[in-house]
Short mmCIF file of C-alpha atoms in Angstrom, two decimals:
data_model
loop_
_atom_site.label_atom_id
_atom_site.label_comp_id
_atom_site.label_asym_id
_atom_site.label_seq_id
_atom_site.Cartn_x
_atom_site.Cartn_y
_atom_site.Cartn_z
CA MET H 1 36.31 -5.15 33.64
CA PRO H 2 34.70 -3.72 36.81
CA ARG H 3 31.08 -4.56 37.56
CA VAL H 4 28.65 -1.93 36.29
CA ARG H 5 25.47 -1.00 38.11
CA ASN H 6 21.89 0.08 37.37
CA GLY H 7 22.01 -0.50 33.63
CA SER H 8 24.08 2.57 32.83
CA TRP H 9 25.22 0.89 29.61
CA VAL H 10 21.66 0.68 28.21
CA ARG H 11 19.73 3.89 27.57
CA PRO H 12 17.04 5.44 25.34
CA GLY H 13 18.31 7.03 22.14
CA GLU H 14 17.09 8.47 18.87
CA ALA H 15 16.35 5.03 17.37
CA GLY H 16 15.07 3.29 20.50
CA LEU H 17 16.89 1.48 23.29
CA TYR H 18 20.66 1.71 22.80
CA VAL H 19 23.20 -0.81 24.11
CA ALA H 20 26.30 1.38 24.26
CA PRO H 21 29.21 -1.10 24.65
CA ALA H 22 27.89 -3.22 21.75
CA ASP H 23 26.84 -0.26 19.60
CA CYS H 24 23.50 -1.93 18.89
CA TRP H 25 19.81 -1.13 19.30
CA ILE H 26 16.81 -3.02 20.66
CA ASP H 27 13.77 -2.81 18.34
CA PRO H 28 15.09 0.32 16.60
CA GLY H 29 12.60 2.62 14.93
CA MET H 30 14.94 3.54 12.07
CA PRO H 31 17.58 1.67 10.04
CA VAL H 32 20.73 0.96 12.07
CA ALA H 33 23.94 -1.02 11.65
CA ARG H 34 23.08 -3.63 14.30
CA ALA H 35 19.54 -4.41 15.53
CA LEU H 36 18.24 -6.89 18.11
CA VAL H 37 14.54 -7.46 17.44
CA THR H 38 12.13 -8.92 20.02
CA HIS H 39 9.26 -9.81 17.64
CA GLY H 40 7.64 -9.11 14.30
CA HIS H 41 5.03 -6.41 15.05
CA GLY H 42 5.58 -3.22 13.10
CA ASP H 43 6.53 -1.00 16.05
CA HIS H 44 9.36 -3.38 16.98
CA ALA H 45 10.50 -4.87 13.66
CA ARG H 46 11.34 -2.57 10.77
CA GLY H 47 13.25 -3.03 7.55
CA GLY H 48 16.51 -1.47 6.39
CA HIS H 49 18.95 -2.64 9.10
CA ALA H 50 22.42 -3.75 8.04
CA ARG H 51 22.40 -6.67 10.49
CA VAL H 52 19.50 -8.17 12.44
CA PHE H 53 19.60 -10.58 15.39
CA ALA H 54 16.25 -12.28 16.08
CA THR H 55 14.64 -15.68 16.43
CA PRO H 56 14.27 -17.66 13.18
CA GLU H 57 10.50 -17.16 13.30
CA THR H 58 10.79 -13.39 13.70
CA LEU H 59 13.26 -13.24 10.84
CA ALA H 60 10.77 -15.15 8.66
CA ILE H 61 8.02 -12.67 9.59
CA MET H 62 10.32 -9.74 8.78
CA ALA H 63 11.24 -11.30 5.42
CA LEU H 64 7.54 -11.69 4.59
CA ARG H 65 6.78 -8.08 5.51
CA TYR H 66 9.91 -6.26 4.33
CA GLY H 67 11.72 -8.68 2.02
CA GLU H 68 15.23 -10.01 2.50
CA ALA H 69 17.57 -7.21 3.53
CA GLY H 70 20.92 -6.95 5.27
CA LYS H 71 22.52 -9.82 7.14
CA SER H 72 20.17 -11.89 9.31
CA VAL H 73 21.52 -13.74 12.34
CA PRO H 74 19.01 -16.34 13.61
CA VAL H 75 19.14 -16.85 17.38
CA PRO H 76 16.99 -19.79 18.53
CA TYR H 77 15.50 -19.70 22.03
CA GLY H 78 18.09 -20.35 24.71
CA GLU H 79 21.11 -19.60 22.55
CA THR H 80 23.55 -16.80 23.37
CA VAL H 81 25.37 -14.59 20.89
CA GLU H 82 28.46 -12.51 21.60
CA LEU H 83 28.31 -8.84 20.71
CA PRO H 84 31.07 -6.20 20.72
CA GLY H 85 32.12 -4.60 23.99
CA GLY H 86 31.87 -7.75 26.11
CA VAL H 87 28.06 -7.92 25.78
CA THR H 88 26.14 -11.15 25.28
CA ALA H 89 22.50 -11.53 24.24
CA THR H 90 20.25 -14.51 24.93
CA PHE H 91 16.78 -14.84 23.40
CA VAL H 92 14.09 -16.26 25.72
CA PRO H 93 10.38 -16.91 24.94
CA ALA H 94 8.03 -13.99 25.61
CA GLY H 95 4.69 -15.68 24.88
CA HIS H 96 3.43 -12.75 22.80
CA VAL H 97 3.29 -14.08 19.22
CA LEU H 98 5.17 -16.63 17.10
CA GLY H 99 8.91 -16.09 17.58
CA SER H 100 8.55 -13.37 20.21
CA ALA H 101 11.47 -13.12 22.61
CA GLN H 102 12.71 -11.38 25.68
CA ILE H 103 16.36 -10.40 25.33
CA LEU H 104 18.73 -11.05 28.23
CA LEU H 105 21.75 -8.75 27.96
CA GLN H 106 24.82 -9.40 30.10
CA CYS H 107 27.83 -7.14 30.50
CA ALA H 108 30.46 -6.91 33.25
CA GLY H 109 28.41 -9.01 35.66
CA GLU H 110 25.10 -7.19 35.23
CA ARG H 111 21.96 -8.75 33.72
CA ILE H 112 19.30 -6.69 31.95
CA VAL H 113 16.14 -8.25 30.52
CA ILE H 114 14.12 -6.42 27.86
CA THR H 115 10.73 -8.15 27.77
CA GLY H 116 9.46 -6.64 24.54
CA ASP H 117 5.73 -7.36 24.42
CA TYR H 118 4.70 -10.41 26.43
CA LYS H 119 1.89 -12.32 28.10
CA ARG H 120 1.73 -15.12 30.68
CA ARG H 121 -1.42 -16.89 29.37
CA ALA H 122 -1.19 -20.19 27.51
CA ASP H 123 -1.26 -19.76 23.73
CA PRO H 124 -1.21 -22.71 21.29
CA THR H 125 0.48 -20.58 18.61
CA CYS H 126 3.70 -19.61 20.39
CA ALA H 127 6.21 -20.68 23.03
CA PRO H 128 5.21 -19.74 26.62
CA PHE H 129 6.80 -16.90 28.58
CA VAL H 130 9.84 -17.84 30.67
CA PRO H 131 10.71 -15.61 33.67
CA VAL H 132 14.41 -14.66 33.75
CA PRO H 133 16.14 -13.41 36.94
CA CYS H 134 17.94 -10.12 36.33
CA ASP H 135 19.30 -6.93 37.87
CA VAL H 136 17.23 -4.61 35.67
CA LEU H 137 13.87 -5.54 34.13
CA VAL H 138 12.66 -3.42 31.21
CA THR H 139 8.95 -4.24 31.01
CA GLU H 140 6.09 -3.15 28.80
CA ALA H 141 2.99 -1.73 30.50
CA THR H 142 0.33 -1.70 27.77
CA PHE H 143 -2.35 -2.76 30.26
CA GLY H 144 -0.63 -1.35 33.32
CA LEU H 145 -3.76 -0.40 35.31
CA PRO H 146 -5.67 -2.58 37.82
CA VAL H 147 -8.86 -2.34 35.74
CA PHE H 148 -7.27 -4.48 33.02
CA LEU H 149 -7.83 -8.09 34.08
CA HIS H 150 -8.24 -10.32 31.03
CA PRO H 151 -10.85 -13.08 31.32
CA PRO H 152 -10.06 -16.71 30.39
CA ILE H 153 -9.93 -17.00 26.61
CA GLU H 154 -12.20 -20.05 26.82
CA ARG H 155 -15.01 -17.73 27.97
CA GLU H 156 -14.55 -15.39 25.01
CA ILE H 157 -14.43 -18.25 22.51
CA ALA H 158 -17.63 -19.63 24.08
CA HIS H 159 -19.29 -16.26 23.40
CA LEU H 160 -18.29 -16.56 19.75
CA LEU H 161 -19.68 -20.07 19.39
CA GLU H 162 -22.90 -19.11 21.17
CA ALA H 163 -23.40 -16.13 18.86
CA ARG H 164 -22.92 -18.39 15.85
CA ALA H 165 -25.45 -20.93 17.14
CA LEU H 166 -28.05 -18.21 17.76
CA ASN H 167 -27.57 -16.58 14.35
CA PRO H 168 -27.37 -19.33 11.71
CA GLU H 169 -28.24 -16.94 8.84
CA ARG H 170 -25.42 -14.52 9.68
CA CYS H 171 -21.66 -14.86 9.67
CA ILE H 172 -19.52 -13.76 12.61
CA LEU H 173 -16.95 -11.22 11.37
CA ILE H 174 -14.02 -11.02 13.79
CA GLY H 175 -11.59 -8.12 13.66
CA ALA H 176 -8.14 -9.31 14.72
CA TYR H 177 -4.59 -8.14 14.14
CA ALA H 178 -3.06 -10.08 11.22
CA LEU H 179 0.05 -11.20 13.12
CA GLY H 180 -0.59 -13.21 16.26
CA LYS H 181 -4.16 -12.39 17.25
CA ALA H 182 -5.80 -13.87 14.15
CA GLN H 183 -3.87 -17.14 14.42
CA ARG H 184 -4.54 -17.39 18.14
CA VAL H 185 -8.29 -16.95 17.65
CA ILE H 186 -8.29 -19.63 14.95
CA ALA H 187 -6.26 -22.05 17.09
CA GLU H 188 -8.52 -21.49 20.10
CA LEU H 189 -11.61 -22.10 17.98
CA ARG H 190 -10.06 -25.41 16.90
CA ARG H 191 -9.29 -26.25 20.52
CA ALA H 192 -12.97 -25.65 21.28
CA ALA H 193 -13.88 -28.27 18.62
CA TYR H 194 -14.87 -25.82 15.88
CA HIS H 195 -13.63 -27.66 12.78
CA ASP H 196 -15.53 -25.89 9.98
CA THR H 197 -13.70 -23.85 7.37
CA ILE H 198 -12.76 -20.38 8.65
CA TYR H 199 -12.83 -17.62 6.05
CA LEU H 200 -10.13 -14.97 5.73
CA HIS H 201 -9.70 -11.47 4.40
CA GLY H 202 -6.89 -11.56 1.84
CA ALA H 203 -4.56 -9.63 4.15
CA MET H 204 -4.56 -12.59 6.57
CA ALA H 205 -3.58 -15.36 4.16
CA GLN H 206 0.21 -15.08 3.96
CA MET H 207 0.73 -14.76 7.71
CA CYS H 208 -1.52 -17.76 8.40
CA ALA H 209 0.49 -19.75 5.84
CA LEU H 210 3.73 -18.72 7.57
CA TYR H 211 2.39 -19.92 10.93
CA GLU H 212 1.51 -23.29 9.41
CA GLU H 213 4.99 -23.52 7.87
CA HIS H 214 6.33 -23.15 11.42
CA GLY H 215 4.21 -25.99 12.79
CA VAL H 216 1.09 -24.17 13.99
CA ALA H 217 -1.93 -26.14 12.75
CA LEU H 218 -4.86 -23.87 11.86
CA GLY H 219 -7.21 -26.31 10.12
CA PRO H 220 -9.21 -25.60 6.96
CA LEU H 221 -9.03 -21.97 5.79
CA ALA H 222 -10.39 -20.23 2.69
CA LEU H 223 -10.44 -16.72 1.27
CA VAL H 224 -13.67 -14.72 1.36
CA MET H 225 -13.00 -13.56 -2.20
CA ASP H 226 -13.10 -17.18 -3.42
CA THR H 227 -16.31 -18.14 -1.57
CA PRO H 228 -19.99 -17.66 -2.47
CA ARG H 229 -21.91 -15.46 -0.05
CA GLU H 230 -24.37 -18.21 0.91
CA ALA H 231 -21.57 -20.59 1.88
CA MET H 232 -20.49 -18.24 4.68
CA LYS H 233 -23.78 -18.21 6.57
CA GLY H 234 -23.26 -19.42 10.12
CA ARG H 235 -19.47 -19.35 9.68
CA MET H 236 -16.52 -17.51 11.21
CA VAL H 237 -14.75 -14.85 9.14
CA LEU H 238 -11.55 -13.03 10.16
CA CYS H 239 -10.36 -9.64 8.92
CA PRO H 240 -8.03 -6.84 10.02
CA PRO H 241 -9.75 -4.42 12.44
CA GLY H 242 -9.80 -1.71 9.79
CA ALA H 243 -11.95 -3.86 7.49
CA LEU H 244 -14.76 -4.46 10.02
CA ASN H 245 -16.87 -1.60 8.72
CA ASP H 246 -15.29 -1.37 5.29
CA ARG H 247 -17.04 -1.82 1.93
CA TRP H 248 -15.30 -5.22 1.74
CA ALA H 249 -17.68 -6.54 4.42
CA ARG H 250 -20.73 -5.96 2.20
CA ARG H 251 -20.06 -9.25 0.40
CA LEU H 252 -20.74 -11.16 3.64
CA PRO H 253 -24.12 -12.56 4.79
CA GLU H 254 -25.39 -10.11 7.44
CA PRO H 255 -22.13 -10.00 9.40
CA MET H 256 -22.24 -9.76 13.18
CA THR H 257 -19.15 -7.72 14.03
CA ALA H 258 -16.80 -8.92 16.75
CA MET H 259 -13.43 -7.53 17.81
CA ALA H 260 -10.65 -9.40 19.60
CA SER H 261 -8.58 -7.01 21.72
CA GLY H 262 -7.68 -6.31 25.32
CA TRP H 263 -9.17 -2.85 24.74
CA MET H 264 -12.62 -4.37 24.42
CA ARG H 265 -12.64 -4.20 28.23
CA VAL H 266 -13.38 -0.49 27.65
CA ARG H 267 -16.97 -0.28 26.40
CA GLN H 268 -16.42 3.06 24.71
CA ARG H 269 -13.81 1.43 22.46
CA ALA H 270 -16.35 -1.16 21.33
CA ARG H 271 -18.99 1.51 20.65
CA GLN H 272 -16.51 3.61 18.65
CA ARG H 273 -15.89 0.66 16.32
CA ASN H 274 -19.57 -0.35 16.11
CA VAL H 275 -18.70 -3.75 17.55
CA GLU H 276 -21.67 -5.96 18.46
CA LEU H 277 -19.62 -8.68 20.15
CA PRO H 278 -16.55 -7.37 22.03
CA LEU H 279 -14.03 -10.13 22.81
CA VAL H 280 -11.49 -9.36 25.54
CA ILE H 281 -8.61 -11.32 24.03
CA SER H 282 -5.15 -9.82 24.38
CA ASP H 283 -1.61 -10.85 23.51
CA HIS H 284 -0.27 -8.50 26.21
CA ALA H 285 0.10 -9.13 29.93
CA ASP H 286 -2.74 -7.80 32.06
CA TRP H 287 -2.29 -6.06 35.43
CA ASN H 288 -1.91 -9.27 37.42
CA GLU H 289 0.58 -10.71 34.94
CA LEU H 290 2.67 -7.54 34.97
CA THR H 291 2.88 -7.39 38.75
CA GLN H 292 3.39 -11.16 39.00
CA THR H 293 6.34 -10.91 36.63
CA ILE H 294 8.05 -8.11 38.55
CA ALA H 295 7.60 -9.99 41.84
CA GLU H 296 8.81 -13.28 40.36
CA VAL H 297 11.83 -11.87 38.52
CA ASP H 298 12.64 -9.67 41.55
CA PRO H 299 14.96 -7.18 39.82
CA ALA H 300 16.96 -4.57 41.69
CA GLU H 301 15.36 -1.99 39.40
CA THR H 302 12.38 -2.00 37.03
CA TRP H 303 12.15 0.23 33.97
CA ILE H 304 8.61 0.66 32.67
CA THR H 305 7.83 1.58 29.09
CA HIS H 306 5.29 1.31 26.28
CA GLY H 307 1.99 1.90 28.02
CA ARG H 308 0.44 3.01 31.32
CA GLU H 309 3.60 3.60 33.31
CA ASP H 310 2.04 5.56 36.21
CA GLY H 311 -0.02 2.67 37.57
CA LEU H 312 2.87 0.24 37.57
CA LEU H 313 5.22 2.85 39.02
CA ARG H 314 2.80 3.37 41.90
CA TRP H 315 2.56 -0.40 42.49
CA CYS H 316 6.36 -0.61 42.65
CA GLU H 317 6.46 2.30 45.09
CA LEU H 318 3.87 0.66 47.36
CA HIS H 319 5.85 -2.59 47.29
CA GLN H 320 9.15 -0.79 47.96
CA ARG H 321 10.63 -1.62 44.58
CA SER H 322 12.92 0.75 42.72
CA ALA H 323 11.36 1.73 39.38
CA ARG H 324 11.29 4.46 36.78
CA ALA H 325 9.46 5.27 33.56
CA LEU H 326 11.48 4.90 30.39
CA SER H 327 10.51 6.84 27.27
CA VAL H 328 11.38 4.87 24.13
CA VAL H 329 10.54 6.37 20.75
CA GLY H 330 8.52 4.55 18.12
CA LEU H 331 6.57 2.06 20.23
CA TYR H 332 2.78 1.78 20.06
CA ASP H 333 0.14 -0.82 20.78
CA GLU H 334 -0.81 -2.96 17.77
CA GLU H 335 -4.13 -3.76 19.51
CA ASP H 336 -5.08 -0.09 19.83
#
């Protein structure tokens, strides 16, 4: 088979990113016969596929969210599966959430890496990002503007602990996405020597249990619904972002609202959500991580999707790198 060039065998389609020789889709937004899934967030992992290739952890997350369906093919990190049309797929850690993977596709001598969502920061709840040399890099750009520079997570956790110490009669209510962000905040609190029970909204419980089943220690946890109001004074409570200002929060002792998201860099976002303590904690690469990755991987061409493409396109132009924006249906930012 002659060598192909410039990723002509991978293109956007009605369900997402289509791998033509293998007749399969990356993170398809509708049920398909053959799906390769990068991670368990709802804009990438959906139910109803006939056959799903993903890491064992992502398959477990999908089973929890959608139930068992179709034929699941677990692909541990570093393993390669053969697909139709002479295509192979290798799953490599993306550092985004538990089980998240980049997918290295190879066909006729060309290598294409689809990053999915990723970050370069250390995270005790998932395997770290591994850069993969390739001809074409398909990268996310959620925080693809120079203004987005995430601070060290240790600083944000210190803000949390300081707020708790200064407000012993209140609880700290932290809005965090139920898959990935919540478990990372808990694990970082433990790393900062906070060993008290952390209280959870009911929507968090099953995913935290799944993380622990996969070896991520989260320490003592309890449900808010099972706990007297007085017992939560001076304690940390986690809930989905949508519950921060919900009636549910009325059962808590004078909650101080916090929100863990990369978007807390934008003050207007914090004001819109009535957040008293914005925490700039993101599971996506910031501007420096995005540009570092492109420079380190050094692809012949970069395809930019899922975010602020214009800023990253301009950076590639200034650094004489071939790049283009790629419109893929169905993707959104779970932090937004």
